[in-house]
PDB file of C-alpha atoms and ligand atoms in Angstrom:
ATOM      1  CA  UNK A   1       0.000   0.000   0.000  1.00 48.00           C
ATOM      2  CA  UNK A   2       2.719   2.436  -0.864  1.00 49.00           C
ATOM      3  CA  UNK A   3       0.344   5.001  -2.484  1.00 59.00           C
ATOM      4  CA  UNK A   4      -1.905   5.854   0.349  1.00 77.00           C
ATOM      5  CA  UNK A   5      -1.297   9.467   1.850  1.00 91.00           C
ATOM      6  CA  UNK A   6       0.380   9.059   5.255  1.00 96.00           C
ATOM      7  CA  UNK A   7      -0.119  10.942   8.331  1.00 98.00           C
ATOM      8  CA  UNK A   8       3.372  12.960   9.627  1.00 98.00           C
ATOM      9  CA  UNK A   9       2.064  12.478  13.380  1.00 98.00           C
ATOM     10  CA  UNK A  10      -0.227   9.524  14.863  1.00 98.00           C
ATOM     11  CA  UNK A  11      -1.354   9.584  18.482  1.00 98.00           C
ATOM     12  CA  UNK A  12      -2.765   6.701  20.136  1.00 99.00           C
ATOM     13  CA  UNK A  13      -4.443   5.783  23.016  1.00 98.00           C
ATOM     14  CA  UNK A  14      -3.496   2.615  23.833  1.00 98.00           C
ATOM     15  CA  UNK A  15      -6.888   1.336  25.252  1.00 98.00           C
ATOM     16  CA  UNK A  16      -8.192  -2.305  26.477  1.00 98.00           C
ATOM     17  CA  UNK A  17      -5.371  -4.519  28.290  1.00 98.00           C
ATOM     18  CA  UNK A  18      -7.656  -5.481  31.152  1.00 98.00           C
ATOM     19  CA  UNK A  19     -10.837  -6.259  29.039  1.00 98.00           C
ATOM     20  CA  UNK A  20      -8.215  -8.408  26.820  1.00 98.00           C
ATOM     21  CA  UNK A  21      -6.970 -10.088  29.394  1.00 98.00           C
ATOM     22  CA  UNK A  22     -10.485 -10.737  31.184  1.00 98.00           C
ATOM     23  CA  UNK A  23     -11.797 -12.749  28.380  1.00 98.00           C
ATOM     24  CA  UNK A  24      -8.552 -15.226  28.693  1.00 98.00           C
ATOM     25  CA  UNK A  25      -9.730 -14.821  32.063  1.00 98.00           C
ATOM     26  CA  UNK A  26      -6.293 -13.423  33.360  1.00 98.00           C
ATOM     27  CA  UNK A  27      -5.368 -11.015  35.917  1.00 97.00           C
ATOM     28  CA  UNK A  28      -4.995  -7.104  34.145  1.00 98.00           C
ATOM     29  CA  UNK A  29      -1.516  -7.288  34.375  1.00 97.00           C
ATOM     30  CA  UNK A  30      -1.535 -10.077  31.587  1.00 98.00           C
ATOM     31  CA  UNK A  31      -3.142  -7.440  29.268  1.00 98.00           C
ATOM     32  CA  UNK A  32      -0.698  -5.049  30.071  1.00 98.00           C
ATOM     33  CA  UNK A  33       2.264  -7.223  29.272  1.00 97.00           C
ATOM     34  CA  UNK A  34       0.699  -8.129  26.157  1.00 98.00           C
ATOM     35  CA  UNK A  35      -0.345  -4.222  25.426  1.00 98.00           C
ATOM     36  CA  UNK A  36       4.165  -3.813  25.695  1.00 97.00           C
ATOM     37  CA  UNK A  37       4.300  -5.952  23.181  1.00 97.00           C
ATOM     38  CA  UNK A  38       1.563  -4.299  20.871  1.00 98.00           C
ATOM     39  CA  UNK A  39       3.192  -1.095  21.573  1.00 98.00           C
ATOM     40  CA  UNK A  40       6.371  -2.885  20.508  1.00 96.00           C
ATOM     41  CA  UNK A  41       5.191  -3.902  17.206  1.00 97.00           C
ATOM     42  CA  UNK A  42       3.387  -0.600  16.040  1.00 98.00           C
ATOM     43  CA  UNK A  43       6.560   1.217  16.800  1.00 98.00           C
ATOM     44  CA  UNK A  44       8.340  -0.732  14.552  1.00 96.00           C
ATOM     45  CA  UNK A  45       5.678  -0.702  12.261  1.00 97.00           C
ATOM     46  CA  UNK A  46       5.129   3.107  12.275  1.00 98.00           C
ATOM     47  CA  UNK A  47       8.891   3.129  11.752  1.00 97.00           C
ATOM     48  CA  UNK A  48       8.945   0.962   8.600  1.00 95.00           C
ATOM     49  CA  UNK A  49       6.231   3.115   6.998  1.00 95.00           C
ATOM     50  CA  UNK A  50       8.355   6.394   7.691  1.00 96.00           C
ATOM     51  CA  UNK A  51       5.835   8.042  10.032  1.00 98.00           C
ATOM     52  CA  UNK A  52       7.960  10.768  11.412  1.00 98.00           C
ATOM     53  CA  UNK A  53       5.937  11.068  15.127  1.00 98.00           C
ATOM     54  CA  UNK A  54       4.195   8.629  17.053  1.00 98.00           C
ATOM     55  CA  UNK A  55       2.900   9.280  20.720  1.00 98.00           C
ATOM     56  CA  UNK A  56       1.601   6.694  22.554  1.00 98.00           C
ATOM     57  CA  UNK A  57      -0.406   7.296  25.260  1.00 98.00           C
ATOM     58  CA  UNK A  58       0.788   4.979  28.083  1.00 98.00           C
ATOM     59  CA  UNK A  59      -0.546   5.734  31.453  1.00 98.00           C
ATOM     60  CA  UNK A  60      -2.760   9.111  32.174  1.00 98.00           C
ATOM     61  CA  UNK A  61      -2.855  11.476  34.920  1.00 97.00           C
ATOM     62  CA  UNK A  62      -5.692   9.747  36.073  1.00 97.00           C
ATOM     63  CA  UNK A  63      -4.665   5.938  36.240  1.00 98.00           C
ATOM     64  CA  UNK A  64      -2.970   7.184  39.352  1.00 98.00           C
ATOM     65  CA  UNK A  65      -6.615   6.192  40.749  1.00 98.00           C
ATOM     66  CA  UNK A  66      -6.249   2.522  39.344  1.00 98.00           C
ATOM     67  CA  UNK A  67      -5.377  -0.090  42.479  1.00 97.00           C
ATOM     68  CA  UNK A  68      -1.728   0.436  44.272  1.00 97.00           C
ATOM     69  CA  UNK A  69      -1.057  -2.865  43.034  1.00 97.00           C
ATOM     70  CA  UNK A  70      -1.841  -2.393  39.023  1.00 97.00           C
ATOM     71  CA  UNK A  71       0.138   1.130  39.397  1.00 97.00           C
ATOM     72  CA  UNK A  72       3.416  -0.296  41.028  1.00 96.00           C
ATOM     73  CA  UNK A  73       3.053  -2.972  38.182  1.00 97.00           C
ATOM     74  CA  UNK A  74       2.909  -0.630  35.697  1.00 97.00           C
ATOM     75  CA  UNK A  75       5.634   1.198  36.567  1.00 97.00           C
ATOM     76  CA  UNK A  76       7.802  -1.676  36.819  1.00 96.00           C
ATOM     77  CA  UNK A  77       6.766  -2.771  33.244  1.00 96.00           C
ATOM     78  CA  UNK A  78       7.593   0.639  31.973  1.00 95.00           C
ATOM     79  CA  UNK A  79      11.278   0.593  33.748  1.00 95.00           C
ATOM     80  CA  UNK A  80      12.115  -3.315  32.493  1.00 96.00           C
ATOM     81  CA  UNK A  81      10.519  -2.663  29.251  1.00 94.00           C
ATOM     82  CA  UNK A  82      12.919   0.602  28.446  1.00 94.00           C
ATOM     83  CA  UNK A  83      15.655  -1.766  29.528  1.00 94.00           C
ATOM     84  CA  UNK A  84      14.549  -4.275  27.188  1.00 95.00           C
ATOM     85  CA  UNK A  85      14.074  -2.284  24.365  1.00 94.00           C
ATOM     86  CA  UNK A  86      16.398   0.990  24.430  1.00 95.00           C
ATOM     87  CA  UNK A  87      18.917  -0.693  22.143  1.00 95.00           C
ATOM     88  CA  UNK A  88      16.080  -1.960  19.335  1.00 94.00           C
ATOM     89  CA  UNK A  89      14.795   1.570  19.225  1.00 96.00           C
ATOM     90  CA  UNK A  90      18.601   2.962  19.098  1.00 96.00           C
ATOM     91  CA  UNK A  91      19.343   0.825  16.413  1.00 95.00           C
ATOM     92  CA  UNK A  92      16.699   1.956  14.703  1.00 95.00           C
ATOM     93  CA  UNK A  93      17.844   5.345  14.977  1.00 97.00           C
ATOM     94  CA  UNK A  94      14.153   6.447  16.688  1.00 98.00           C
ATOM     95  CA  UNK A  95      14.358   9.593  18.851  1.00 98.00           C
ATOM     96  CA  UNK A  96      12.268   8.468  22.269  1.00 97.00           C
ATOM     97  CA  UNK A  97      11.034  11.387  24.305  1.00 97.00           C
ATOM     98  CA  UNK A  98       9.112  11.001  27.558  1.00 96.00           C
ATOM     99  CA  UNK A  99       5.686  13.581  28.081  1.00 96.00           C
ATOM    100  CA  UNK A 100       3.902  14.188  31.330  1.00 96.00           C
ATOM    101  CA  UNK A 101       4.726  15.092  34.880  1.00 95.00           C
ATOM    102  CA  UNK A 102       7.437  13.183  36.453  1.00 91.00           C
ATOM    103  CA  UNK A 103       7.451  13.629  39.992  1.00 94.00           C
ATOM    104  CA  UNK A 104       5.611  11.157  41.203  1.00 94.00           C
ATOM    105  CA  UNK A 105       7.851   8.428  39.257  1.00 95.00           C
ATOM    106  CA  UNK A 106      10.787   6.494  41.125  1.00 94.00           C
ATOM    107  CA  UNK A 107      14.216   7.677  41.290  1.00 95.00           C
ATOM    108  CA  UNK A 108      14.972   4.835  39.071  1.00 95.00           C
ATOM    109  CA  UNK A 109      12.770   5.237  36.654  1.00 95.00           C
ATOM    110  CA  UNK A 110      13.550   9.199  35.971  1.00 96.00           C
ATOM    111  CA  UNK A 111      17.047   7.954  35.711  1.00 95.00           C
ATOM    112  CA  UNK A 112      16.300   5.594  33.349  1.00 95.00           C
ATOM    113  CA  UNK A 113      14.241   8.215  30.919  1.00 96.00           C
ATOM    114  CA  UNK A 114      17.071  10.754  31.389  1.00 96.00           C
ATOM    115  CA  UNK A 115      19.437   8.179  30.367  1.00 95.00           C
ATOM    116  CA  UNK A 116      17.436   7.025  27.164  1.00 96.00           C
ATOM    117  CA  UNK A 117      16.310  10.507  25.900  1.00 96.00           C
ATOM    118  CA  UNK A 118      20.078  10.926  26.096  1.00 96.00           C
ATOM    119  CA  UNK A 119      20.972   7.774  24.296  1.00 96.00           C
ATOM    120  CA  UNK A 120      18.765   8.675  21.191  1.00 97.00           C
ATOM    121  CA  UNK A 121      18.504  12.239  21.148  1.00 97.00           C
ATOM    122  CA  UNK A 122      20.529  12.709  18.132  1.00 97.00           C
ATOM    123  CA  UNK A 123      18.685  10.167  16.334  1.00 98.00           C
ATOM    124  CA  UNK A 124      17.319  11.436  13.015  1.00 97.00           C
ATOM    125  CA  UNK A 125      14.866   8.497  12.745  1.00 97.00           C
ATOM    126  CA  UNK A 126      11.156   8.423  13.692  1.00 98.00           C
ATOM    127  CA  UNK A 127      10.256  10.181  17.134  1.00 98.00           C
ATOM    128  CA  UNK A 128       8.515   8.451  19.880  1.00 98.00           C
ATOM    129  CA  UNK A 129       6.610  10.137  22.343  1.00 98.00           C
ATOM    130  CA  UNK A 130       5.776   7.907  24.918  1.00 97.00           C
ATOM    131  CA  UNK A 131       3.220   9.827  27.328  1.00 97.00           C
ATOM    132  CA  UNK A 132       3.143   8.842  30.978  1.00 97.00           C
ATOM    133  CA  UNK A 133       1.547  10.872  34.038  1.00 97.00           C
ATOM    134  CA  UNK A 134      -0.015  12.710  31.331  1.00 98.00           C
ATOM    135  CA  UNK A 135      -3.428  14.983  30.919  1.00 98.00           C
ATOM    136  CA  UNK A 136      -4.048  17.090  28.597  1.00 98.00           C
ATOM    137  CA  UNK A 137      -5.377  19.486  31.429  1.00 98.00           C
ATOM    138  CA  UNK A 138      -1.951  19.419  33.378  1.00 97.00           C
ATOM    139  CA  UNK A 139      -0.202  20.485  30.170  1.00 97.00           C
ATOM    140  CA  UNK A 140      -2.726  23.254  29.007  1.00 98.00           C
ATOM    141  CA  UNK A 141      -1.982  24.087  32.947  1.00 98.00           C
ATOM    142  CA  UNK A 142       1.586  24.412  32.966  1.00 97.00           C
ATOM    143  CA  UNK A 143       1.706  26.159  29.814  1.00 98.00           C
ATOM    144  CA  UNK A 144      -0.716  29.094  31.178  1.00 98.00           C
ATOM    145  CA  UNK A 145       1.821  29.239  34.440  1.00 98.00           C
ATOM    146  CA  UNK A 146       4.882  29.260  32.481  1.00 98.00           C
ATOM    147  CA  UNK A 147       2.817  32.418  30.137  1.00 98.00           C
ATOM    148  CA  UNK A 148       1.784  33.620  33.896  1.00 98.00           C
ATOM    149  CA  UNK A 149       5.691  33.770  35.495  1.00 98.00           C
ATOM    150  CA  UNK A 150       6.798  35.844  32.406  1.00 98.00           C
ATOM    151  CA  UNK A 151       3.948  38.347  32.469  1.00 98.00           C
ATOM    152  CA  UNK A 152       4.577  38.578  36.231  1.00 98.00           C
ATOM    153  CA  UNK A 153       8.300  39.007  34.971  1.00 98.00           C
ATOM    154  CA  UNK A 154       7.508  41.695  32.543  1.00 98.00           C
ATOM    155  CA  UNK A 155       8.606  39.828  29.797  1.00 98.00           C
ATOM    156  CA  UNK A 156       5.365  39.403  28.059  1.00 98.00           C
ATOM    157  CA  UNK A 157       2.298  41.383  28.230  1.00 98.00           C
ATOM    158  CA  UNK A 158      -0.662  39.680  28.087  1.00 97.00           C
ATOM    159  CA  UNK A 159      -1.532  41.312  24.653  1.00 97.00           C
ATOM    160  CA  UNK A 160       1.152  38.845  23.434  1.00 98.00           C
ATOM    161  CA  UNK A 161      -0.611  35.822  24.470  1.00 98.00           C
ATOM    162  CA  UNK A 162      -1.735  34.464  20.950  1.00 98.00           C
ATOM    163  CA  UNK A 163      -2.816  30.573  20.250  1.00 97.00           C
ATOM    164  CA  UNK A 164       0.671  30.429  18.423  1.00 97.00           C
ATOM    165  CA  UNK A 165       2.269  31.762  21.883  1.00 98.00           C
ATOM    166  CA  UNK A 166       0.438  29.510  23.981  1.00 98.00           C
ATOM    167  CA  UNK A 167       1.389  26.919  22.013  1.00 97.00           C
ATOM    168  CA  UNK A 168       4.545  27.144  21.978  1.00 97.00           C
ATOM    169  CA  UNK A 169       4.602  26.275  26.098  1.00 98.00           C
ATOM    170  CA  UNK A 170       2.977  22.961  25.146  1.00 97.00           C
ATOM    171  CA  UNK A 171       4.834  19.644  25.487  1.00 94.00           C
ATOM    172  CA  UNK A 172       5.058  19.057  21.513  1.00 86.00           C
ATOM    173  CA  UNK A 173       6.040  22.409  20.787  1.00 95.00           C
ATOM    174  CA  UNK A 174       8.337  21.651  18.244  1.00 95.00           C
ATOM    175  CA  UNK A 175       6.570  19.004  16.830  1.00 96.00           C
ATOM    176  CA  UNK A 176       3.573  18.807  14.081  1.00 96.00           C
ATOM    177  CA  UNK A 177       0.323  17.906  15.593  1.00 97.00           C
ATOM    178  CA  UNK A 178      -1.214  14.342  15.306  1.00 98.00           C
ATOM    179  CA  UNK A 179      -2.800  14.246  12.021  1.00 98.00           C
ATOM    180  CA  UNK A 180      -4.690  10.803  13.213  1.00 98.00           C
ATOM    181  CA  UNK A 181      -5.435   9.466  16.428  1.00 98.00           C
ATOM    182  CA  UNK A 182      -6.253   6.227  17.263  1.00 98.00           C
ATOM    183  CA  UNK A 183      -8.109   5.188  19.970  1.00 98.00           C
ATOM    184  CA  UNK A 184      -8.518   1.201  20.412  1.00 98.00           C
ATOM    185  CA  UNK A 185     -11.235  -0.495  22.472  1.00 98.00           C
ATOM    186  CA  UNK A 186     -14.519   0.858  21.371  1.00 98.00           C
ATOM    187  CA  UNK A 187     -14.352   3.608  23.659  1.00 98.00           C
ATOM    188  CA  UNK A 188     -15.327   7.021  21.935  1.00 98.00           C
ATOM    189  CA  UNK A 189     -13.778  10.016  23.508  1.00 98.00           C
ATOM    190  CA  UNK A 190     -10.066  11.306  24.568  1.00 98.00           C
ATOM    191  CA  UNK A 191      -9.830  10.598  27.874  1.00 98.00           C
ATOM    192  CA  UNK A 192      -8.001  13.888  28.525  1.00 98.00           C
ATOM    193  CA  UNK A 193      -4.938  13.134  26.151  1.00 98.00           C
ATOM    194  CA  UNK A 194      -3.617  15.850  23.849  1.00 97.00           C
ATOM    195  CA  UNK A 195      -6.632  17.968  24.158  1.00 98.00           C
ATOM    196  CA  UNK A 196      -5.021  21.105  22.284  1.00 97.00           C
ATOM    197  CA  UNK A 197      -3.161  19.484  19.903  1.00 97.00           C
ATOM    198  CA  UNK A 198      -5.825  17.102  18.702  1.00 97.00           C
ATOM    199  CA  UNK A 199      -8.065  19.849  17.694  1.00 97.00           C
ATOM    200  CA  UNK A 200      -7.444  19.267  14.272  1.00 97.00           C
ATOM    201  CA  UNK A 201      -6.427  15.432  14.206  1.00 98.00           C
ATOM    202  CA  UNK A 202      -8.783  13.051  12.064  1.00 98.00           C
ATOM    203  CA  UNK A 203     -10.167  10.492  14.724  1.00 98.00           C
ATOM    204  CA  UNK A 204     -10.171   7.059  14.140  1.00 98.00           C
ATOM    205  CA  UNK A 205     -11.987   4.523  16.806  1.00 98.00           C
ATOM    206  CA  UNK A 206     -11.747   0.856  16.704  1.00 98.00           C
ATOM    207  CA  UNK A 207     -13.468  -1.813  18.627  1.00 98.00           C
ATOM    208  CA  UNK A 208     -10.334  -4.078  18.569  1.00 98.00           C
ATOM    209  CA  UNK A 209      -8.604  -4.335  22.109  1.00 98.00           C
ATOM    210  CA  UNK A 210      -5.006  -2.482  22.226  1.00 98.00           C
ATOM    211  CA  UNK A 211      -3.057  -6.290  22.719  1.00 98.00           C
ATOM    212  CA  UNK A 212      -5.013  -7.157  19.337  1.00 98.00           C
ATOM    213  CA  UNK A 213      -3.850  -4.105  17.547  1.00 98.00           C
ATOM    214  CA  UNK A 214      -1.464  -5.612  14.771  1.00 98.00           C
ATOM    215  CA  UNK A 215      -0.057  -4.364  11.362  1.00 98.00           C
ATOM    216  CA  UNK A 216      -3.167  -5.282   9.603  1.00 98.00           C
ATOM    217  CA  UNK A 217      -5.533  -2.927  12.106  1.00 98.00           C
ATOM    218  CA  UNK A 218      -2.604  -0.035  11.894  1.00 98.00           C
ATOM    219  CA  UNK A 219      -3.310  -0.502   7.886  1.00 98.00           C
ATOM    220  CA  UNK A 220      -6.918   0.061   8.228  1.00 98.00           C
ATOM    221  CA  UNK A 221      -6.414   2.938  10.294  1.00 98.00           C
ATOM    222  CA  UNK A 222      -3.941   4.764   7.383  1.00 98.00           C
ATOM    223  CA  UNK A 223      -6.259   3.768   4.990  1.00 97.00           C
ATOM    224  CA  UNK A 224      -9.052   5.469   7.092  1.00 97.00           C
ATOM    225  CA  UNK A 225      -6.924   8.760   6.925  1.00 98.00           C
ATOM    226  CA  UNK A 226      -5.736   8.583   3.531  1.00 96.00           C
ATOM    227  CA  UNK A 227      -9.790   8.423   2.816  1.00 95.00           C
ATOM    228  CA  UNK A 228     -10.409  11.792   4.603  1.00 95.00           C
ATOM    229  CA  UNK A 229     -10.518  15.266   3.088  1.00 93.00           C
ATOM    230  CA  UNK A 230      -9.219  17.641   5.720  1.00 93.00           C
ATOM    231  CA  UNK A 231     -10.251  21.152   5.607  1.00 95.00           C
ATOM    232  CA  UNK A 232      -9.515  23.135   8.533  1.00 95.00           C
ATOM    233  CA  UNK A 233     -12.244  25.600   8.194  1.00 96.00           C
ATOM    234  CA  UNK A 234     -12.168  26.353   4.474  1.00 96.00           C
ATOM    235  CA  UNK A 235     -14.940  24.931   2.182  1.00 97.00           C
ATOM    236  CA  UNK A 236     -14.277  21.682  -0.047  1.00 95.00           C
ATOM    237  CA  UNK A 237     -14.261  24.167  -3.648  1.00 96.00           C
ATOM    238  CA  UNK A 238     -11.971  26.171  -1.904  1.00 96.00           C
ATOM    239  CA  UNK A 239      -9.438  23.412  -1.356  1.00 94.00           C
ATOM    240  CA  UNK A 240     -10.083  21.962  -5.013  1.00 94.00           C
ATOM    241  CA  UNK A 241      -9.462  25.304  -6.170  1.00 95.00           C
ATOM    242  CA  UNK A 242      -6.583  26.086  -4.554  1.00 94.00           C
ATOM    243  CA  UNK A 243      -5.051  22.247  -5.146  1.00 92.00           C
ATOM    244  CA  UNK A 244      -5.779  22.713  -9.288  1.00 94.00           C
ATOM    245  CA  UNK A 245      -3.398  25.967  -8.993  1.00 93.00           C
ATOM    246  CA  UNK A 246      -0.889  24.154  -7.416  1.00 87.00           C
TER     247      UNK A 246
HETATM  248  C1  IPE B   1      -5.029   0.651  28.835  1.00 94.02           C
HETATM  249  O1  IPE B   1      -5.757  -0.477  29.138  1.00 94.02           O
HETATM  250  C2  IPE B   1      -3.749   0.740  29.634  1.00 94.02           C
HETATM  251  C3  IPE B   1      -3.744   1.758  30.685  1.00 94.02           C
HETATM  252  C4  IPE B   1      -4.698   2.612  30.943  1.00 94.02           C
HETATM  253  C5  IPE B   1      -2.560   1.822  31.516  1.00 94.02           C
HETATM  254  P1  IPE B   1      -6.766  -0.517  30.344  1.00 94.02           P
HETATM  255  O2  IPE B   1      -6.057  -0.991  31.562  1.00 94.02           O
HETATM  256  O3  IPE B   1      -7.469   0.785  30.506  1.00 94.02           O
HETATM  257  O4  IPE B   1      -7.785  -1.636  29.858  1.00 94.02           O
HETATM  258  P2  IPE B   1      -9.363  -1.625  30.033  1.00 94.02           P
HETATM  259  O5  IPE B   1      -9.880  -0.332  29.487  1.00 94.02           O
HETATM  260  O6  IPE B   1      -9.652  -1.763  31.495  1.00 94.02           O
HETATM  261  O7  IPE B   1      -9.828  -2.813  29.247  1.00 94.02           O
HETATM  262  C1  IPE B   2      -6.784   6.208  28.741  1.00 94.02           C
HETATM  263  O1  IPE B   2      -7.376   4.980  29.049  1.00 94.02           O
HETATM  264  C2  IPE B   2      -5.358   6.238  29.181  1.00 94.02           C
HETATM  265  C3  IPE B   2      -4.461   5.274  28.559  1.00 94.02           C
HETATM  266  C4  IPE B   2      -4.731   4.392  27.639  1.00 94.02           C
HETATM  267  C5  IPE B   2      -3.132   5.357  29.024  1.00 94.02           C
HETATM  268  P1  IPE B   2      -8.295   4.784  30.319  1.00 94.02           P
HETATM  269  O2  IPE B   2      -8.735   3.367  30.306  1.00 94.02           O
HETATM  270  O3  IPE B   2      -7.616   5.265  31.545  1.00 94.02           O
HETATM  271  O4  IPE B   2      -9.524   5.767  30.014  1.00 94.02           O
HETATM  272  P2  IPE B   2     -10.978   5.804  30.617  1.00 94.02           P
HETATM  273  O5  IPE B   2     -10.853   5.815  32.105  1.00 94.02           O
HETATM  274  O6  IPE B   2     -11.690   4.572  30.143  1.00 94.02           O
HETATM  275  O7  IPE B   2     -11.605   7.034  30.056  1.00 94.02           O
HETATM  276 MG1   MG B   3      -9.164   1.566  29.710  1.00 94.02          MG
END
């Protein structure tokens, strides 16, 4: 399928481990092991197609409310898996790049994602954005206190504030906007992920559970997008118009 228009940036929200692993009637933590390995295979699948972002959405701010146990677990599978798979993703000269608030994380663990966004920062490869302790909220939040401390500075007056300045505080700052999102598990709505950066981002929902999400269902979804006229306000003539002058 090397004709289909690809997306620059796909966000997903990596949705369904425990429901997976319920009907093999395993414990949640089954799902999520199997969900690392999903994750696994649509980076390397993103990265074969030449998608030049993906963010995966891996644990929100609000999955701090999920039992002590399944957190602790979770955080454990994020540290081994890093281990496991830093030198795949080096190889494959993939930027990673961690998103979200990190001080509720282990010692070990911040370490750890110090240590790998330095490994691969000069990587020219596809970037992964792998978004943990992360709400959409928190980071429309700390952007408006960041734009806050410099008008209480002086440096900015609060004339300047524009959607471009505001923006520019944001976590992906330097980096295009999803153009799809996926969202896996039949679930239909964002769950507070990138809520200004999705605004937009063609939405794709499937009913297949995250551990099920293969090559096959990532080809569906690009097929999806490639089928979709975006037009960001202006009306379809317009964008014939305007594409039979280019
Ligand atoms: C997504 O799967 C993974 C995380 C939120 C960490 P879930 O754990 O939410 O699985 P379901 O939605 O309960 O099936
Ligand atoms: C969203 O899934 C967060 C991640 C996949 C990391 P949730 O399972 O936490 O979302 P809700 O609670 O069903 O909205
Ligand atoms: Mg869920």
């Amino acid at each position: 399928m090397a004709d289909i228009h690809l997306p620059q940036h796909i966000a997903i929200i990596m949705d369904g481990n425990g429901r997976w692993a319920k009907q093999r009637f395993m414990p949640r933590i089954a799902g999520h092991r199997a969900g690392v390995e999903a994750a696994r295979q649509v980076v390397k699948n993103c990265a074969r197609r030449n998608i030049k972002v993906l963010s995966l959405f891996a644990f929100s701010s609000e999955n701090w409310r999920r039992p002590a146990q399944e957190v602790s677990f979770l955080m454990e599978l994020f540290l081994t898996g890093l281990e496991r798979e830093v030198g795949m993703l080096h190889e494959n000269n993939i930027q990673l790049r961690f998103i979200g608030d990190r001080s509720r994380f282990s010692e070990k663990l911040c370490e750890k994602i110090k240590e790998v966004e330095q490994l691969t920062q000069k990587n020219t490869g596809m970037t992964l954005i792998i978004a943990v302790d992360y709400g959409g909220q928190w980071d429309i939040c700390q952007a408006a206190r960041q734009l806050a401390l410099e008008v209480e500075a002086g440096t900015l007056r609060s004339q300047e504030i524009t959607p471009e300045k505001f923006a520019s505080r944001l976590s992906f700052s330097d980096l295009p906007n999803p153009d799809l999102f996926i969202r896996t598990s039949g679930e239909l709505r964002i769950s507070n992920f990138m809520l200004w950066q999705l605004a937009y981002s063609e939405l794709y929902f499937t009913d297949i559970l995250w551990p099920d999400f293969d090559e096959n269902e990532l080809e569906k979804a690009l097929k999806h997008y490639s089928s979709r006229e975006r037009r960001y306000g202006y009306s379809s003539e317009q964008l014939k118009e305007a594409a039979r002058h280019a």
